[in-house]
Coordinates of C-alpha atoms in Angstrom, one line a residue:
Chain U
M1 CA 13.5 20.6 -33.7
S2 CA 15.1 17.2 -34.3
P3 CA 13.0 14.4 -36.1
L4 CA 13.3 12.6 -33.0
L5 CA 11.6 15.0 -30.6
L6 CA 9.0 15.4 -33.2
A7 CA 8.3 11.6 -33.3
D8 CA 8.1 11.3 -29.4
L9 CA 5.9 14.4 -29.3
T10 CA 3.6 12.5 -31.6
V11 CA 3.7 9.4 -30.0
F12 CA 3.0 11.1 -26.5
T13 CA 0.4 13.2 -28.0
L14 CA -1.5 10.1 -29.8
G15 CA -0.9 8.5 -26.1
L16 CA -3.1 11.3 -24.2
L17 CA -5.8 10.6 -27.1
V18 CA -6.0 6.9 -27.2
G19 CA -5.7 7.2 -22.9
F20 CA -9.2 9.5 -23.3
E21 CA -10.6 7.6 -25.4
V22 CA -10.1 4.2 -23.8
I23 CA -10.8 5.4 -20.4
S24 CA -13.6 7.8 -20.6
K25 CA -16.1 4.4 -20.7
V26 CA -14.9 3.2 -17.3
P27 CA -17.9 3.1 -15.1
A28 CA -17.6 4.6 -11.5
T29 CA -17.7 1.0 -10.0
L30 CA -14.1 0.5 -11.4
H31 CA -12.8 3.9 -11.0
T32 CA -10.6 3.4 -7.7
P33 CA -9.3 -0.1 -9.7
L34 CA -8.9 1.9 -12.7
M35 CA -6.7 4.5 -10.4
S36 CA -4.9 1.8 -9.2
G37 CA -4.3 0.1 -12.3
A38 CA -3.2 3.4 -14.2
N39 CA -0.8 3.9 -11.4
A40 CA 0.8 0.5 -11.7
I41 CA 1.4 1.5 -15.5
H42 CA 3.5 4.6 -14.5
G43 CA 5.5 1.7 -13.0
V44 CA 7.5 1.6 -16.4
V45 CA 9.6 4.1 -15.0
L46 CA 11.4 0.9 -13.6
V47 CA 12.1 0.4 -17.3
G48 CA 13.9 4.4 -17.4
V49 CA 15.7 3.5 -14.0
M50 CA 17.2 0.5 -15.4
L51 CA 18.3 2.5 -18.9
L52 CA 19.6 5.1 -16.6
A53 CA 21.8 2.3 -14.6
A54 CA 23.8 1.9 -17.8
T55 CA 25.0 5.7 -17.8
I56 CA 26.1 5.8 -14.1
S57 CA 29.4 5.5 -12.5
T58 CA 30.1 7.6 -9.6
P59 CA 29.4 6.8 -5.9
A60 CA 26.4 9.2 -5.4
G61 CA 25.2 8.2 -8.7
Y62 CA 25.1 4.8 -7.5
A63 CA 23.0 5.8 -4.6
L64 CA 20.6 7.6 -6.4
L65 CA 20.4 4.9 -8.8
A66 CA 19.4 2.4 -5.6
V67 CA 16.9 4.6 -4.4
A68 CA 15.5 5.4 -7.9
A69 CA 14.9 1.7 -8.4
F70 CA 13.7 1.2 -5.0
F71 CA 10.8 3.8 -5.6
A72 CA 10.2 2.4 -9.4
A73 CA 10.1 -1.6 -8.2
M74 CA 8.0 -0.7 -5.4
N75 CA 5.4 1.3 -7.6
V76 CA 5.1 -1.1 -10.1
A77 CA 5.1 -4.5 -7.9
G78 CA 2.9 -3.2 -5.3
G79 CA 0.1 -1.6 -7.7
Y80 CA -0.4 -4.6 -9.9
V81 CA -0.7 -6.9 -6.9
V82 CA -3.1 -4.5 -5.2
T83 CA -5.1 -3.9 -8.1
D84 CA -5.5 -7.4 -8.8
R85 CA -6.7 -8.2 -5.2
M86 CA -9.3 -5.4 -5.9
L87 CA -10.3 -6.6 -8.8
A88 CA -10.6 -10.3 -7.6
M89 CA -13.4 -9.2 -5.5
F90 CA -15.3 -7.6 -8.0
R91 CA -15.2 -10.8 -10.3
S92 CA -16.4 -13.3 -7.6
R93 CA -19.7 -12.2 -7.6
S94 CA -20.3 -11.7 -11.5
Chain C
M1 CA 19.5 0.3 -36.4
S2 CA 20.9 -3.4 -35.8
A3 CA 18.8 -6.4 -35.9
F4 CA 19.0 -6.5 -32.1
D5 CA 17.6 -2.8 -31.9
T6 CA 14.5 -3.5 -34.3
I7 CA 13.4 -6.5 -32.0
V8 CA 13.6 -4.4 -28.6
H9 CA 12.0 -1.9 -30.3
L10 CA 9.2 -3.9 -31.5
I11 CA 8.8 -5.6 -28.4
Y12 CA 8.3 -2.6 -26.2
L13 CA 5.6 -1.4 -29.2
A14 CA 3.8 -4.6 -28.1
C15 CA 4.2 -4.0 -24.2
A16 CA 2.8 -0.3 -24.8
T17 CA -0.3 -2.1 -26.5
A18 CA -0.6 -4.6 -23.8
F19 CA -1.3 -1.3 -21.6
V20 CA -3.8 0.1 -23.9
V21 CA -5.5 -3.0 -24.2
G22 CA -5.5 -4.1 -20.4
L23 CA -7.0 -0.4 -19.9
H24 CA -9.6 -1.1 -22.2
L25 CA -10.6 -4.6 -20.4
M26 CA -11.1 -2.5 -17.4
N27 CA -14.4 -0.7 -18.5
A28 CA -16.3 -3.8 -17.4
P29 CA -16.3 -5.9 -14.2
A30 CA -16.7 -9.1 -16.1
T31 CA -13.3 -8.5 -17.8
A32 CA -11.2 -6.1 -15.2
R33 CA -9.2 -8.4 -13.6
R34 CA -8.2 -10.1 -16.9
G35 CA -7.1 -6.3 -18.2
N36 CA -5.0 -5.6 -15.3
Q37 CA -3.4 -9.2 -16.1
V38 CA -2.5 -8.3 -19.6
S39 CA -1.1 -5.2 -18.6
A40 CA 1.0 -6.7 -16.0
A41 CA 2.1 -9.2 -18.7
G42 CA 3.1 -6.3 -21.0
M43 CA 5.2 -4.9 -17.7
G44 CA 6.8 -8.2 -17.2
V45 CA 8.1 -8.2 -20.9
A46 CA 9.3 -4.5 -20.9
I47 CA 11.2 -5.4 -17.7
L48 CA 13.2 -8.3 -19.1
T49 CA 13.8 -7.0 -22.4
T50 CA 15.4 -4.0 -20.8
V51 CA 17.8 -6.6 -19.0
A52 CA 18.5 -8.0 -22.4
V53 CA 19.2 -4.4 -23.5
L54 CA 21.7 -3.9 -20.7
I55 CA 23.4 -7.0 -21.2
D56 CA 23.6 -6.6 -24.9
G57 CA 25.3 -3.1 -24.4
G58 CA 27.4 -4.2 -21.9
R59 CA 27.9 -0.6 -20.6
I60 CA 26.4 -1.1 -17.0
N61 CA 29.4 -1.3 -14.4
A62 CA 29.2 -4.1 -11.9
Y63 CA 28.5 -1.4 -9.1
A64 CA 25.5 -0.2 -10.8
A65 CA 24.1 -3.1 -11.3
W66 CA 24.2 -4.0 -7.8
A67 CA 22.6 -0.8 -7.0
L68 CA 20.1 -1.3 -9.5
G69 CA 19.4 -5.0 -8.4
L70 CA 19.4 -4.6 -4.7
G71 CA 17.1 -1.6 -5.0
S72 CA 14.8 -3.1 -7.1
A73 CA 14.8 -6.8 -5.0
A74 CA 14.0 -4.1 -1.8
G75 CA 11.8 -2.2 -3.4
A76 CA 9.4 -5.0 -4.9
V77 CA 9.6 -6.7 -1.9
A78 CA 8.0 -3.6 0.2
G79 CA 5.7 -2.8 -2.5
L80 CA 4.2 -6.7 -2.6
V81 CA 4.2 -6.7 1.2
A82 CA 2.4 -3.3 1.5
A83 CA -0.3 -4.6 -1.2
R84 CA -0.7 -7.9 0.6
V85 CA -1.5 -6.7 4.0
V86 CA -3.3 -3.5 3.1
R87 CA -7.0 -3.1 4.3
M88 CA -9.5 -2.1 1.6
T89 CA -10.2 1.0 3.8
A90 CA -6.6 2.1 3.4
M91 CA -6.6 1.8 -0.4
P92 CA -6.3 5.6 -0.8
Q93 CA -3.3 6.1 1.3
L94 CA -1.7 3.1 -0.6
V95 CA -2.4 4.0 -4.1
S96 CA -1.4 7.7 -3.3
L97 CA 2.0 6.1 -1.6
F98 CA 2.7 4.2 -4.8
N99 CA 2.0 7.4 -6.9
A100 CA 4.6 9.1 -4.9
V101 CA 7.2 6.6 -5.3
G102 CA 6.4 6.9 -9.1
G103 CA 6.8 10.4 -9.2
G104 CA 9.8 10.1 -7.3
A105 CA 11.8 7.7 -9.4
A106 CA 10.8 9.8 -12.5
A107 CA 12.1 12.8 -10.8
L108 CA 15.5 10.9 -10.0
I109 CA 16.0 9.4 -13.5
A110 CA 16.5 13.3 -14.9
L111 CA 18.8 14.2 -11.8
G112 CA 20.7 11.3 -12.6
E113 CA 20.9 11.7 -16.3
H114 CA 22.4 15.0 -16.7
P115 CA 20.8 16.0 -20.0
A116 CA 23.0 17.0 -22.4
T117 CA 20.7 18.0 -25.7
T118 CA 18.1 20.9 -25.7
Q119 CA 15.2 18.4 -25.7
A120 CA 17.0 16.4 -23.0
E121 CA 17.1 19.8 -20.6
V122 CA 13.6 21.1 -21.2
T123 CA 12.0 17.5 -20.8
G124 CA 14.4 16.9 -17.7
V125 CA 13.5 20.0 -16.0
L126 CA 9.7 19.3 -16.7
D127 CA 10.2 15.8 -14.9
V128 CA 12.3 17.0 -12.2
L129 CA 9.5 20.0 -11.2
I130 CA 6.6 17.8 -12.0
G131 CA 7.8 14.4 -10.3
A132 CA 9.2 16.1 -7.3
L133 CA 6.1 18.1 -6.6
T134 CA 4.3 14.8 -7.0
F135 CA 6.5 13.1 -4.9
S136 CA 6.2 15.5 -1.7
G137 CA 2.3 16.0 -2.7
S138 CA 1.3 12.6 -2.4
L139 CA 3.1 12.0 0.7
I140 CA 1.0 14.3 2.1
A141 CA -2.2 13.4 0.8
S142 CA -1.2 9.8 1.8
G143 CA -0.2 11.1 5.2
K144 CA -3.6 12.7 5.3
L145 CA -5.7 10.1 4.3
A146 CA -4.1 7.8 6.7
G147 CA -4.5 10.1 9.6
R148 CA -0.7 10.5 10.4
V149 CA -1.3 14.0 9.0
P150 CA -4.3 16.3 10.3
G151 CA -7.1 15.8 7.6
R152 CA -8.2 19.2 7.9
P153 CA -6.9 22.1 5.8
I154 CA -3.7 23.5 7.3
I155 CA -3.3 26.9 6.3
V156 CA 0.5 27.7 6.1
P157 CA 1.6 31.3 7.4
Y158 CA 2.5 33.3 4.2
G159 CA 1.8 30.3 2.1
R160 CA 0.7 32.5 -1.0
L161 CA 3.8 34.4 -0.7
I162 CA 6.1 31.5 -0.5
S163 CA 4.1 29.7 -3.3
I164 CA 5.2 32.9 -5.4
G165 CA 9.1 32.5 -4.3
L166 CA 8.7 28.9 -5.1
A167 CA 7.2 29.3 -8.4
V168 CA 10.2 32.0 -9.2
V169 CA 13.2 29.8 -8.0
A170 CA 11.5 27.3 -10.5
V171 CA 11.5 29.3 -13.6
V172 CA 15.0 30.5 -12.6
T173 CA 16.6 27.2 -12.3
A174 CA 14.4 26.3 -15.5
V175 CA 16.2 28.7 -17.5
L176 CA 19.7 28.2 -15.8
V177 CA 19.4 24.6 -17.2
V178 CA 18.1 25.3 -20.4
G179 CA 19.7 28.4 -21.5
F180 CA 23.1 28.2 -19.7
D181 CA 24.0 24.7 -19.0
G182 CA 23.5 25.0 -15.6
G183 CA 23.5 21.3 -15.5
A184 CA 23.2 19.2 -11.9
P185 CA 23.3 22.2 -9.5
A186 CA 20.4 23.8 -10.8
L187 CA 18.4 20.8 -11.5
W188 CA 18.7 20.0 -7.6
G189 CA 17.2 23.6 -6.8
A190 CA 14.5 22.8 -9.4
A191 CA 13.8 19.6 -7.3
A192 CA 14.1 21.4 -3.8
A193 CA 11.7 24.3 -4.7
A194 CA 9.4 21.6 -6.3
L195 CA 9.6 19.5 -3.3
A196 CA 8.6 22.2 -1.0
A197 CA 6.1 23.0 -3.3
G198 CA 4.2 19.9 -3.1
V199 CA 3.8 20.1 0.7
L200 CA 2.7 23.4 0.4
L201 CA 0.2 22.8 -2.1
T202 CA -1.5 19.9 -0.6
L203 CA -1.4 20.9 2.9
P204 CA -4.3 23.6 2.7
I205 CA -6.8 21.0 0.8
G206 CA -9.3 19.6 2.9
G207 CA -9.6 15.7 3.5
A208 CA -12.9 15.2 1.5
D209 CA -11.1 17.1 -1.5
M210 CA -8.9 14.0 -1.6
P211 CA -10.8 11.9 -4.5
V212 CA -10.0 15.2 -7.0
V213 CA -6.2 15.6 -5.6
I214 CA -5.1 12.0 -5.7
S215 CA -6.8 11.8 -9.2
L216 CA -4.8 14.7 -10.2
L217 CA -1.3 13.7 -8.8
N218 CA -1.5 10.5 -10.7
A219 CA -2.4 12.4 -13.8
C220 CA 1.2 14.2 -13.1
T221 CA 3.0 11.4 -12.3
G222 CA 1.9 10.2 -15.6
T223 CA 3.1 13.2 -17.2
A224 CA 6.3 13.1 -15.1
V225 CA 7.1 9.5 -16.6
A226 CA 6.5 10.5 -19.9
M227 CA 8.9 13.5 -19.8
A228 CA 11.5 11.0 -18.3
G229 CA 10.6 9.2 -21.7
F230 CA 11.6 12.1 -23.7
V231 CA 15.0 12.7 -21.7
L232 CA 16.0 8.8 -22.1
E233 CA 14.6 8.6 -25.8
S234 CA 12.2 5.7 -24.2
T235 CA 9.0 4.9 -26.4
P236 CA 7.3 2.8 -23.7
L237 CA 7.9 5.4 -20.8
I238 CA 6.3 8.1 -23.2
I239 CA 3.5 6.2 -24.2
A240 CA 2.6 4.6 -20.7
G241 CA 3.1 7.9 -19.2
A242 CA 0.8 9.5 -21.6
L243 CA -2.3 6.9 -21.0
V244 CA -1.6 7.5 -17.1
G245 CA -1.7 11.1 -17.8
A246 CA -5.3 10.8 -19.7
A247 CA -6.4 8.5 -17.2
G248 CA -5.6 10.8 -14.1
A249 CA -6.8 13.9 -16.1
I250 CA -10.3 11.9 -16.7
L251 CA -10.9 11.0 -12.9
T252 CA -10.0 14.8 -11.9
K253 CA -12.6 16.0 -13.9
L254 CA -15.2 13.4 -13.3
M255 CA -14.5 14.1 -9.5
A256 CA -14.6 17.8 -9.7
D257 CA -17.8 17.6 -11.5
A258 CA -19.3 15.6 -8.8
M259 CA -18.5 18.2 -6.1
N260 CA -19.7 21.0 -8.4
R261 CA -16.3 23.2 -7.5
P262 CA -13.7 24.2 -10.0
I263 CA -10.6 22.2 -9.8
G264 CA -8.5 25.6 -9.3
A265 CA -10.7 26.2 -6.2
I266 CA -9.8 22.7 -4.7
I267 CA -6.0 23.2 -5.2
A268 CA -6.3 26.6 -3.9
G269 CA -7.4 24.8 -0.7
G270 CA -8.7 26.0 2.8
Y271 CA -12.2 25.0 2.2
G272 CA -14.4 24.3 5.1
T273 CA -13.9 23.3 8.3
G274 CA -12.3 19.5 7.0
D275 CA -13.1 16.5 8.6
A276 CA -16.1 16.4 11.0
I277 CA -15.5 18.1 14.6
A278 CA -17.2 16.1 17.2
V279 CA -20.1 17.9 19.1
A280 CA -21.6 16.3 21.6
A281 CA -24.8 14.0 20.6
G282 CA -28.1 16.0 20.5
A283 CA -26.3 19.2 21.2
G284 CA -26.9 22.4 19.6
S285 CA -30.1 21.4 17.7
S286 CA -33.5 20.6 19.6
S287 CA -35.2 19.6 16.8
V288 CA -33.4 16.4 16.0
R289 CA -35.5 13.5 16.9
E290 CA -33.3 10.7 17.9
I291 CA -34.3 6.8 17.4
T292 CA -32.7 3.7 19.6
A293 CA -31.4 1.0 17.1
D294 CA -34.5 -1.5 18.3
D295 CA -37.0 1.0 16.9
A296 CA -34.6 1.6 13.7
A297 CA -34.5 -2.1 13.3
I298 CA -38.6 -2.6 13.5
Q299 CA -38.6 0.2 10.9
L300 CA -36.2 -1.3 8.7
A301 CA -37.6 -5.0 8.9
Y302 CA -41.3 -3.7 7.7
A303 CA -40.2 -1.5 5.3
G304 CA -40.9 -2.2 1.6
R305 CA -38.2 -0.6 0.1
V306 CA -35.1 0.2 1.7
V307 CA -31.6 2.4 0.0
I308 CA -28.5 2.3 1.9
V309 CA -26.7 5.3 1.6
P310 CA -22.9 4.9 2.5
G311 CA -20.2 7.6 3.0
Y312 CA -16.9 8.1 4.5
G313 CA -18.2 7.3 7.8
L314 CA -18.6 3.6 6.7
A315 CA -14.9 3.5 5.8
A316 CA -13.6 5.1 8.9
A317 CA -15.1 2.7 10.9
Q318 CA -14.4 -0.1 8.6
A319 CA -18.0 -1.2 8.7
Q320 CA -18.8 -2.5 5.1
H321 CA -19.2 -6.2 6.5
E322 CA -21.7 -4.9 8.8
A323 CA -23.8 -3.0 6.2
V324 CA -23.9 -6.1 3.7
A325 CA -25.0 -8.4 6.7
L326 CA -27.8 -6.0 7.5
A327 CA -28.8 -5.5 3.7
Q328 CA -28.6 -9.3 3.5
A329 CA -31.1 -9.8 6.7
L330 CA -33.5 -7.2 5.3
T331 CA -33.7 -9.0 1.8
E332 CA -34.0 -12.3 3.2
R333 CA -37.3 -10.7 4.8
G334 CA -38.4 -9.7 1.5
V335 CA -37.4 -6.0 1.8
E336 CA -36.1 -4.7 -1.6
V337 CA -32.6 -3.4 -0.8
S338 CA -30.3 -1.1 -2.8
Y339 CA -27.3 1.0 -2.1
A340 CA -27.1 4.5 -3.5
I341 CA -23.6 5.7 -4.2
H342 CA -22.5 9.1 -4.6
P343 CA -19.5 9.6 -7.0
V344 CA -17.3 11.5 -4.0
A345 CA -18.3 9.3 -1.4
G346 CA -15.3 8.2 0.7
R347 CA -11.9 9.4 -0.2
M348 CA -11.0 8.0 -3.5
P349 CA -13.1 7.7 -6.8
G350 CA -14.8 4.6 -6.5
H351 CA -14.1 3.8 -3.1
M352 CA -17.3 2.8 -1.6
N353 CA -17.8 0.3 -4.5
V354 CA -14.6 -1.6 -3.8
L355 CA -15.4 -1.7 0.2
L356 CA -19.0 -3.1 -0.9
A357 CA -17.7 -5.4 -3.2
E358 CA -15.0 -6.8 -0.6
A359 CA -18.0 -7.7 1.6
N360 CA -19.6 -9.4 -1.4
A361 CA -22.6 -6.7 -1.9
P362 CA -24.5 -8.0 -4.8
Y363 CA -23.5 -6.1 -8.0
E364 CA -26.8 -5.5 -9.0
Q365 CA -27.8 -3.9 -5.8
L366 CA -24.8 -0.9 -6.4
A367 CA -26.6 2.2 -8.0
D368 CA -24.7 5.5 -8.9
L369 CA -26.4 8.6 -8.1
E370 CA -28.5 9.1 -11.7
E371 CA -29.9 5.6 -10.9
S372 CA -30.8 6.1 -7.3
N373 CA -32.4 9.3 -7.3
P374 CA -35.5 8.6 -9.3
G375 CA -36.2 6.0 -6.6
F376 CA -36.1 7.8 -3.1
P377 CA -39.8 8.9 -3.9
R378 CA -41.0 5.2 -3.5
T379 CA -38.8 4.3 -0.8
D380 CA -39.7 3.8 2.7
V381 CA -36.7 4.1 4.6
A382 CA -33.5 5.8 3.6
L383 CA -30.3 4.5 5.5
V384 CA -27.7 6.8 5.5
I385 CA -24.8 5.8 7.1
G386 CA -21.8 8.2 7.5
A387 CA -22.6 10.1 4.7
N388 CA -23.0 13.9 5.3
D389 CA -22.7 16.8 2.7
V390 CA -23.7 14.6 -0.2
T391 CA -27.4 14.2 1.1
N392 CA -27.8 17.9 2.1
P393 CA -30.8 19.3 0.6
A394 CA -29.0 23.0 1.2
A395 CA -27.2 22.0 -1.7
R396 CA -30.3 22.8 -4.2
R397 CA -30.4 26.4 -3.1
P398 CA -27.8 29.2 -3.7
G399 CA -25.9 30.9 -1.4
N400 CA -23.9 27.9 0.7
P401 CA -21.0 26.1 0.8
V402 CA -22.6 23.2 -0.8
S403 CA -24.9 24.8 -3.6
G404 CA -25.0 23.4 -7.1
M405 CA -23.4 20.3 -5.7
P406 CA -25.2 17.0 -7.3
I407 CA -26.9 15.0 -4.2
L408 CA -28.8 12.1 -3.5
D409 CA -32.2 12.8 -3.0
V410 CA -32.2 11.1 0.4
D411 CA -34.9 13.9 1.7
R412 CA -37.5 12.6 -0.9
A413 CA -37.7 9.0 1.0
K414 CA -41.0 8.4 3.0
S415 CA -38.4 8.3 6.2
V416 CA -34.9 8.6 6.9
I417 CA -32.6 6.8 9.4
V418 CA -28.8 8.6 9.8
I419 CA -26.3 6.6 11.6
K420 CA -23.6 8.9 12.6
R421 CA -21.7 9.5 15.5
S422 CA -22.5 12.9 16.4
L423 CA -24.1 16.4 14.7
G424 CA -20.5 17.0 13.8
H425 CA -20.3 19.1 10.3
G426 CA -19.2 17.7 7.0
Y427 CA -15.8 18.9 5.5
A428 CA -18.1 21.7 4.2
G429 CA -18.5 22.9 7.4
I430 CA -22.3 24.0 7.4
D431 CA -25.3 22.1 9.3
N432 CA -27.0 19.7 7.2
E433 CA -30.7 20.4 7.1
L434 CA -31.6 16.7 6.6
Y435 CA -31.4 16.0 10.0
A436 CA -33.6 18.5 11.3
D437 CA -36.0 17.2 9.1
P438 CA -39.3 15.8 10.9
R439 CA -39.0 12.3 8.6
T440 CA -35.6 12.0 9.7
A441 CA -34.1 9.6 12.8
M442 CA -30.8 9.9 14.0
L443 CA -28.9 7.1 15.3
F444 CA -26.0 8.2 17.3
A445 CA -23.5 5.7 17.0
D446 CA -20.3 4.8 15.4
A447 CA -21.1 3.1 12.0
K448 CA -19.8 -0.5 13.1
A449 CA -21.5 -0.5 16.4
G450 CA -25.0 1.3 14.9
L451 CA -24.9 -1.4 12.3
G452 CA -24.3 -4.2 14.8
A453 CA -27.1 -2.7 16.9
L454 CA -29.4 -2.8 13.9
L455 CA -28.7 -6.6 13.2
A456 CA -29.1 -7.4 16.7
G457 CA -32.3 -5.5 17.0
L458 CA -33.5 -7.2 13.6
S459 CA -32.8 -10.6 15.0
A460 CA -34.6 -10.0 18.5
Y461 CA -37.7 -8.1 17.5
A462 CA -38.8 -8.8 13.9
R463 CA -38.7 -13.0 13.3

C-alpha cells in the first residue's frame, strides 16, 4: 500500500467517525432537511467531475463529461436550494 | 509541493471543515438554516478553487471546457428550477432524484478516468458498482414516490436468480479490472450489471419502506463519492463522501428501528400488499362505527385535549394547511392541541415535520413517539389523519406483520376519530384493530375534504 492510499484511508475513516458523531444528535424534526443537506454535500462530486475534465480528450469522453457535469451540478445546486427552502419554514416560527 | 498546491490543499481543508460545521449546526431548528448556508459557502469555495486549479494546470482542452461548462450550467438550471417549484409533499421524490444524479456522476468519474494504479482500479470498480446501483435504484424509488412506478412491491419473475447472476457479473468484471487490467470494457460491464441490480433491488420494496430505502441509497451515494475521491486522489470528495455515508447509515438504522424490521428484510422486499387498496367504505366489517363531519366537529370542539396523528394520507392529499387550520381553530376555543408524529410517518425521515412546518404549526405542539404516548390516556379525542399501521394495537401482540413495531398508543385515548378514505389496508396488509374499537369513529373522506368539512362544521355548530 502506498503512503498516499494510507493517508486517504485515514481521512475516510475519520470522516465516517466525525459524521456519526455530528449527525447522531439531530432530532427527528430535522431528519428531512438533514438528509437533503447531506444530499447537497455529496454534490461535491462536481469538484471530481471538474478534475476529471482535465484528463479527457476524446469525443466519447466529452459526452460522458457533459452528462457527469449535468448530473453533479443538478445535485449540488438543487440540493442546497431545496434544503434552504425547507429550513426557512422551520426558522420562521422559532 | 508548490506554493499553489499547498494553498489549494488548505482551502479544500477549510471547505471540508465548513461541511462538518454546517452539518453540526443542523442539529437545532434555530441554527439549521445557517448550517446549510455554511455548508453551501464551503461548496462554492471548493468549486471556485477547482476552477483555479484547472486554469493553473492549463491541461484542460477547449472541448472539455465547453462540455464541462455547458453540462454544469444546464444541470444547475435544472436543479434550481426543480428545487424552487417542488411542493413540500413531493419532497421525497426530489431528494431521491438529486441522490440519483449524484450517484450517477460519481460512477461516471471512474468510467471516464480509466484507472491505472491498483488503488484507482479497486476504488474505481467500487465507485462504478455503488454509484450505478444508487443511480438506477434512486430513480426507481423516486418514480415510486411520485406515483409514476407502482408503489406496491413488484415481484420480478426469477428475480433472485437474476440477482445472483448480476452479482456474479459484478465480481467477474471487478476481477478483470483489478487483476487483468480489463480497463474500460470491464468497467462498463460492471456499470451495466449494477444498473440492472439497482432496478431489481428497488422494485420489490413497498412504498412505506421508502424512508429506510432512501436513507440507505443516500448512504450509498456518499460512499460512491468517497470512492471517486480515492480514484482522483481528491481529499474533499473523500471527506464529504464519508460524512454523507455516515449520515445515511444513521438515518437508515433509525428508520429501520422505528419499524422494528431488520434492514436485510426491507431490502429483500415483497412485504405486505403495498399502498392502501381501496375497499368500499364500510364494507367488510360491520362493527365499524361511522361518524358525520358535523358530529365529529362538535366532539372536537367540546374536548379538553386533542391529539392529531398525521400519516401518509395527509401528505398524499396535501392537507397539511387544513390540519393546521383546524388545530388553530380548536386552540382558539381553548382546546389543548398537539401533534403526535411517528418516526416513519410519511415517505422519508421527518416528512410530517416538514409538512407541518410549511403550514406554520407551532413548533412546541409537535411531539415525537416517546413524548406523545404517555399523554394519550389524558386525551379526549385522538384525531388520526391518514395514518394506519403506526396506530395498529395488533403491534403489541406477537404473530402478525406489525408485531413489535413501536406504535402511537392512540387506542388509549378516551375516543378516536379516524379520517380515512376507506377501510383499505396499510402497507402491512392487515386489518387495523383500532377501527373496530367501540371508542373509534370513522370519517370516510380524503384528508383534505374531511378536514375541510370538520372546519365548516366547527364554524357552523360550535360558536
